[in-house]
Coordinates of N, CA, C and O in Angstrom, one line a residue:
M1 N 22.0 10.8 -12.4 CA 22.2 10.2 -10.6 C 21.3 9.4 -10.7 O 20.4 9.8 -10.8
P2 N 21.9 8.4 -10.1 CA 21.2 7.0 -10.0 C 20.1 7.1 -9.0 O 20.2 7.9 -7.8
E3 N 18.4 6.5 -8.9 CA 18.0 6.9 -8.1 C 17.7 5.7 -6.6 O 18.6 4.5 -7.3
A4 N 18.3 6.3 -5.3 CA 18.5 5.2 -4.5 C 17.3 4.7 -3.9 O 16.1 5.1 -4.0
E5 N 17.3 3.0 -4.0 CA 16.3 2.6 -3.7 C 16.3 2.3 -2.0 O 17.3 2.1 -1.9
I6 N 15.1 1.7 -1.4 CA 14.7 2.1 0.4 C 15.0 0.4 0.6 O 15.4 -0.6 -1.0
G7 N 16.2 -0.5 1.2 CA 16.2 -0.9 1.9 C 14.5 -2.2 2.6 O 13.8 -1.8 2.3
W8 N 14.9 -3.4 2.4 CA 14.2 -4.6 3.0 C 14.0 -4.0 4.4 O 12.5 -4.2 5.2
I9 N 14.5 -3.4 5.3 CA 14.1 -3.1 6.7 C 12.8 -1.4 6.4 O 11.9 -2.0 7.0
A10 N 13.4 -0.6 5.6 CA 12.2 0.9 6.1 C 11.2 0.0 5.0 O 10.7 0.6 5.0
A11 N 11.7 -0.8 4.0 CA 10.5 -1.8 3.0 C 9.5 -1.2 4.2 O 8.2 -1.5 3.8
I12 N 9.6 -2.6 5.0 CA 8.7 -3.2 6.1 C 8.5 -2.1 6.6 O 7.2 -1.8 7.7
V13 N 8.8 -0.7 7.2 CA 9.0 0.1 8.0 C 8.3 1.0 7.4 O 6.8 1.2 7.8
I14 N 8.1 1.3 6.5 CA 6.9 2.1 5.1 C 6.1 1.8 5.1 O 4.8 2.2 4.7
G15 N 6.0 0.4 4.5 CA 4.9 -0.5 4.4 C 4.3 -0.7 5.7 O 2.9 -0.8 5.2
G16 N 4.7 -1.0 6.9 CA 3.2 -0.6 8.0 C 2.8 1.2 8.3 O 1.3 0.3 7.8
L17 N 3.6 1.7 7.9 CA 3.4 3.3 7.8 C 1.7 3.4 6.8 O 0.5 4.0 7.8
A18 N 2.0 2.9 5.8 CA 1.2 2.9 4.6 C -0.1 2.4 4.5 O -0.8 2.5 4.7
G19 N 0.0 0.8 5.3 CA -1.2 0.2 5.6 C -2.2 0.9 7.0 O -3.0 0.3 6.7
W20 N -0.6 0.7 8.1 CA -1.6 1.9 9.4 C -2.7 2.9 8.5 O -3.8 3.3 9.1
F21 N -2.3 3.6 8.1 CA -2.6 5.2 7.4 C -4.3 4.8 6.5 O -5.0 4.8 6.5
A22 N -3.8 3.5 5.7 CA -4.3 3.3 4.9 C -5.8 1.9 5.8 O -7.2 2.7 5.4
E23 N -5.3 2.2 6.8 CA -6.4 1.1 7.6 C -7.3 2.0 8.3 O -8.6 2.5 8.2
M24 N -6.7 3.4 8.7 CA -7.3 3.9 9.5 C -8.5 4.7 8.3 O -9.7 5.2 8.7
F25 N -7.7 4.7 7.1 CA -8.9 6.5 6.0 C -10.1 5.2 6.2 O -10.8 6.0 5.7
M26 N -9.8 3.9 5.4 CA -10.8 2.6 4.7 C -11.8 2.4 5.8 O -12.5 2.0 6.2
K27 N -10.7 2.3 7.2 CA -11.7 1.9 8.5 C -12.1 -0.1 8.8 O -12.8 -0.2 8.7
S28 N -11.0 -0.1 8.0 CA -10.1 -1.6 7.8 C -10.0 -2.2 9.3 O -11.5 -3.6 8.9
G29 N -9.4 -2.5 9.8 CA -9.4 -2.9 11.4 C -8.8 -4.1 11.5 O -8.7 -4.8 11.9
T30 N -7.6 -4.5 10.4 CA -6.7 -4.9 10.7 C -5.2 -4.8 10.9 O -5.7 -3.7 12.1
G31 N -5.2 -5.6 11.5 CA -3.9 -5.9 12.4 C -2.3 -5.2 12.2 O -2.6 -4.7 10.7
I32 N -1.2 -5.2 12.9 CA 0.6 -4.6 12.0 C 0.8 -5.4 11.2 O 0.7 -4.9 10.2
L33 N 0.3 -7.0 11.3 CA 1.9 -7.4 10.3 C 0.6 -7.5 9.4 O 1.0 -7.2 7.4
M34 N -0.6 -7.4 9.5 CA -1.7 -7.3 7.9 C -1.5 -5.7 7.1 O -1.7 -5.9 6.3
N35 N -1.1 -4.8 8.5 CA -0.9 -3.3 8.1 C 0.8 -3.2 7.1 O 1.0 -3.0 5.6
I36 N 1.4 -4.1 7.1 CA 2.6 -4.1 6.4 C 2.8 -4.5 5.1 O 2.7 -4.1 4.3
I37 N 1.9 -6.0 5.3 CA 1.8 -6.4 3.8 C 1.3 -6.1 2.9 O 0.9 -5.1 1.9
L38 N -0.1 -4.8 3.9 CA -0.7 -4.3 2.6 C -0.1 -3.1 2.3 O -0.4 -2.3 0.7
G39 N 0.7 -2.7 3.1 CA 1.6 -1.6 2.4 C 2.5 -1.8 1.7 O 2.9 -1.4 0.5
I40 N 3.4 -3.0 2.4 CA 4.4 -3.2 0.6 C 3.9 -3.4 -0.5 O 3.9 -3.8 -1.9
V41 N 3.0 -4.8 -0.8 CA 1.6 -5.2 -1.6 C 1.2 -4.0 -2.9 O 1.1 -4.0 -3.3
G42 N 0.5 -3.5 -1.7 CA 0.2 -2.1 -2.0 C 0.9 -1.8 -2.8 O 0.7 -0.2 -4.4
A43 N 2.2 -0.8 -2.5 CA 3.2 -0.4 -2.8 C 3.5 -1.1 -4.6 O 3.9 0.5 -5.6
A44 N 3.5 -2.2 -4.6 CA 4.1 -2.5 -5.7 C 3.0 -2.4 -7.0 O 3.1 -2.2 -7.5
L45 N 1.4 -2.7 -6.4 CA 0.6 -2.6 -6.9 C 0.2 -1.5 -7.6 O 0.3 -0.8 -8.9
A46 N 1.1 -0.2 -7.3 CA -0.1 1.2 -6.9 C 1.6 1.4 -8.2 O 1.1 2.0 -9.0
N47 N 2.5 1.0 -8.0 CA 4.0 2.3 -8.5 C 3.9 0.9 -10.3 O 3.8 1.4 -11.0
W48 N 3.2 0.1 -10.2 CA 3.0 -0.9 -11.8 C 1.8 -0.2 -12.2 O 1.7 0.6 -13.3
L49 N 0.6 0.0 -11.3 CA -0.6 0.7 -11.8 C 0.0 2.5 -12.5 O -0.3 3.0 -13.4
L50 N 1.2 2.9 -12.1 CA 0.8 3.9 -12.4 C 2.4 4.2 -13.6 O 1.9 5.4 -14.1
S51 N 3.2 3.1 -13.4 CA 4.1 3.3 -14.9 C 3.2 2.9 -15.7 O 3.4 3.6 -17.1
L52 N 2.0 2.4 -15.7 CA 1.6 2.8 -16.7 C 0.8 3.2 -17.5 O 1.0 3.8 -18.9
F53 N 0.9 4.8 -16.0 CA 0.4 6.1 -17.1 C 1.6 7.2 -16.8 O 1.5 8.2 -16.9
G54 N 3.0 6.2 -17.0 CA 4.8 7.7 -17.4 C 4.8 7.6 -15.6 O 5.9 8.9 -15.7
V55 N 3.9 7.5 -14.5 CA 4.1 8.3 -13.4 C 4.9 7.1 -12.8 O 4.5 5.2 -12.1
A56 N 6.2 7.9 -12.8 CA 7.1 7.3 -10.9 C 7.0 7.2 -9.4 O 7.5 9.1 -10.0
L57 N 7.0 7.1 -9.3 CA 7.0 7.6 -7.2 C 8.8 6.9 -6.7 O 8.6 5.9 -6.6
G58 N 9.9 7.6 -6.1 CA 10.5 6.7 -5.6 C 11.4 7.8 -4.6 O 10.6 8.6 -3.3
G59 N 11.9 6.9 -3.3 CA 12.4 7.3 -2.5 C 11.1 7.1 -0.9 O 9.9 6.7 -1.5
W60 N 11.9 7.4 -0.5 CA 10.7 6.8 1.4 C 9.2 7.4 1.2 O 8.5 6.7 1.3
I61 N 9.1 8.5 0.1 CA 7.4 9.4 0.4 C 6.8 9.1 -0.3 O 5.6 8.7 -0.5
G62 N 7.3 8.1 -1.2 CA 7.2 8.5 -2.9 C 6.3 6.7 -2.5 O 5.2 6.4 -2.8
Y63 N 7.4 6.0 -1.7 CA 6.7 4.3 -1.4 C 5.8 4.6 -0.7 O 5.0 3.9 -0.6
L64 N 5.8 5.5 0.6 CA 4.7 5.3 1.2 C 3.7 5.8 0.6 O 2.3 4.8 1.1
I65 N 3.6 7.1 -0.1 CA 2.5 7.5 -0.9 C 1.8 5.9 -2.0 O 0.3 6.0 -2.3
A66 N 2.4 5.5 -2.6 CA 2.3 4.2 -3.6 C 1.7 3.5 -2.3 O 0.5 2.9 -3.1
G67 N 2.7 3.1 -1.5 CA 2.1 1.4 0.2 C 0.2 2.2 0.0 O -0.6 1.1 0.2
F68 N 0.2 3.3 1.1 CA -0.6 4.3 0.4 C -2.4 3.7 -0.6 O -3.3 3.3 0.1
I69 N -2.2 4.0 -1.6 CA -2.6 4.7 -2.3 C -2.9 2.6 -2.8 O -4.8 1.9 -3.2
G70 N -1.7 1.9 -3.0 CA -2.1 0.6 -3.3 C -3.1 -0.2 -2.0 O -4.3 -0.7 -2.3
A71 N -2.4 -0.3 -0.7 CA -3.2 -0.3 0.2 C -5.1 -0.4 0.4 O -5.8 -1.2 0.1
C72 N -5.3 1.6 -0.5 CA -6.9 1.8 -0.2 C -7.9 1.2 -1.0 O -7.9 0.1 -1.2
I73 N -6.5 0.2 -1.9 CA -6.8 -0.4 -3.7 C -7.8 -2.3 -3.2 O -8.3 -2.6 -3.1
I74 N -6.4 -2.2 -2.1 CA -6.8 -3.5 -2.6 C -8.3 -4.0 -0.5 O -8.6 -4.2 -0.9
I75 N -7.7 -2.9 0.1 CA -9.0 -3.2 0.9 C -10.2 -2.8 0.5 O -11.4 -3.6 0.2
F76 N -10.3 -1.9 -0.9 CA -11.4 -1.9 -1.4 C -12.0 -2.6 -2.0 O -12.9 -3.4 -2.1
L77 N -10.6 -3.7 -2.9 CA -11.2 -4.7 -3.4 C -12.2 -6.0 -2.7 O -13.0 -6.8 -3.2
W78 N -11.2 -6.0 -1.5 CA -11.4 -7.5 -0.5 C -12.5 -7.0 -0.6 O -13.3 -8.1 0.0
R79 N -13.4 -6.4 -0.3 CA -14.4 -5.3 0.5 C -15.8 -5.9 -0.7 O -16.8 -7.0 -0.6
A80 N -15.5 -5.8 -1.7 CA -16.1 -5.5 -3.1 C -15.9 -7.3 -3.2 O -17.5 -7.6 -3.5
I81 N -15.1 -8.1 -3.2 CA -15.3 -9.6 -2.9 C -15.9 -10.6 -2.3 O -17.0 -11.0 -2.2
R82 N -15.5 -10.0 -1.1 CA -16.3 -10.3 0.5 C -17.9 -9.7 0.6 O -18.3 -10.9 1.1
G83 N -17.7 -8.7 0.3 CA -19.1 -8.2 0.2 C -20.4 -9.7 -0.6 O -21.4 -9.5 -0.7
R84 N -20.0 -9.5 -1.7 CA -20.7 -10.0 -3.0 C -20.7 -11.6 -2.3 O -22.0 -11.8 -2.5
T85 N -19.4 -12.9 -1.9 CA -19.5 -14.1 -1.5 C -20.3 -14.6 0.1 O -20.6 -15.4 0.1
A86 N -20.6 -13.7 0.7 CA -21.5 -13.3 2.0 C -23.3 -13.4 2.2 O -23.1 -12.6 1.2

């Protein structure tokens, strides 16, 4: 059975939730638009990183987990870069 992919509206909603969870966990203080972007881009990043290890997360829960992990990675990297240049 092929795995169903989520639509773009669901990606925005789930990405927003993932970004919001990451914002609360990392205490970054970003806004709603940045949460959505962090969640969506973070999910793509985390899915790519996990695929290197042969791990595939699918569906809504998998996308939420990947978005959270990826958003935390992006926030961490942003702080590391910004901290060095400031």
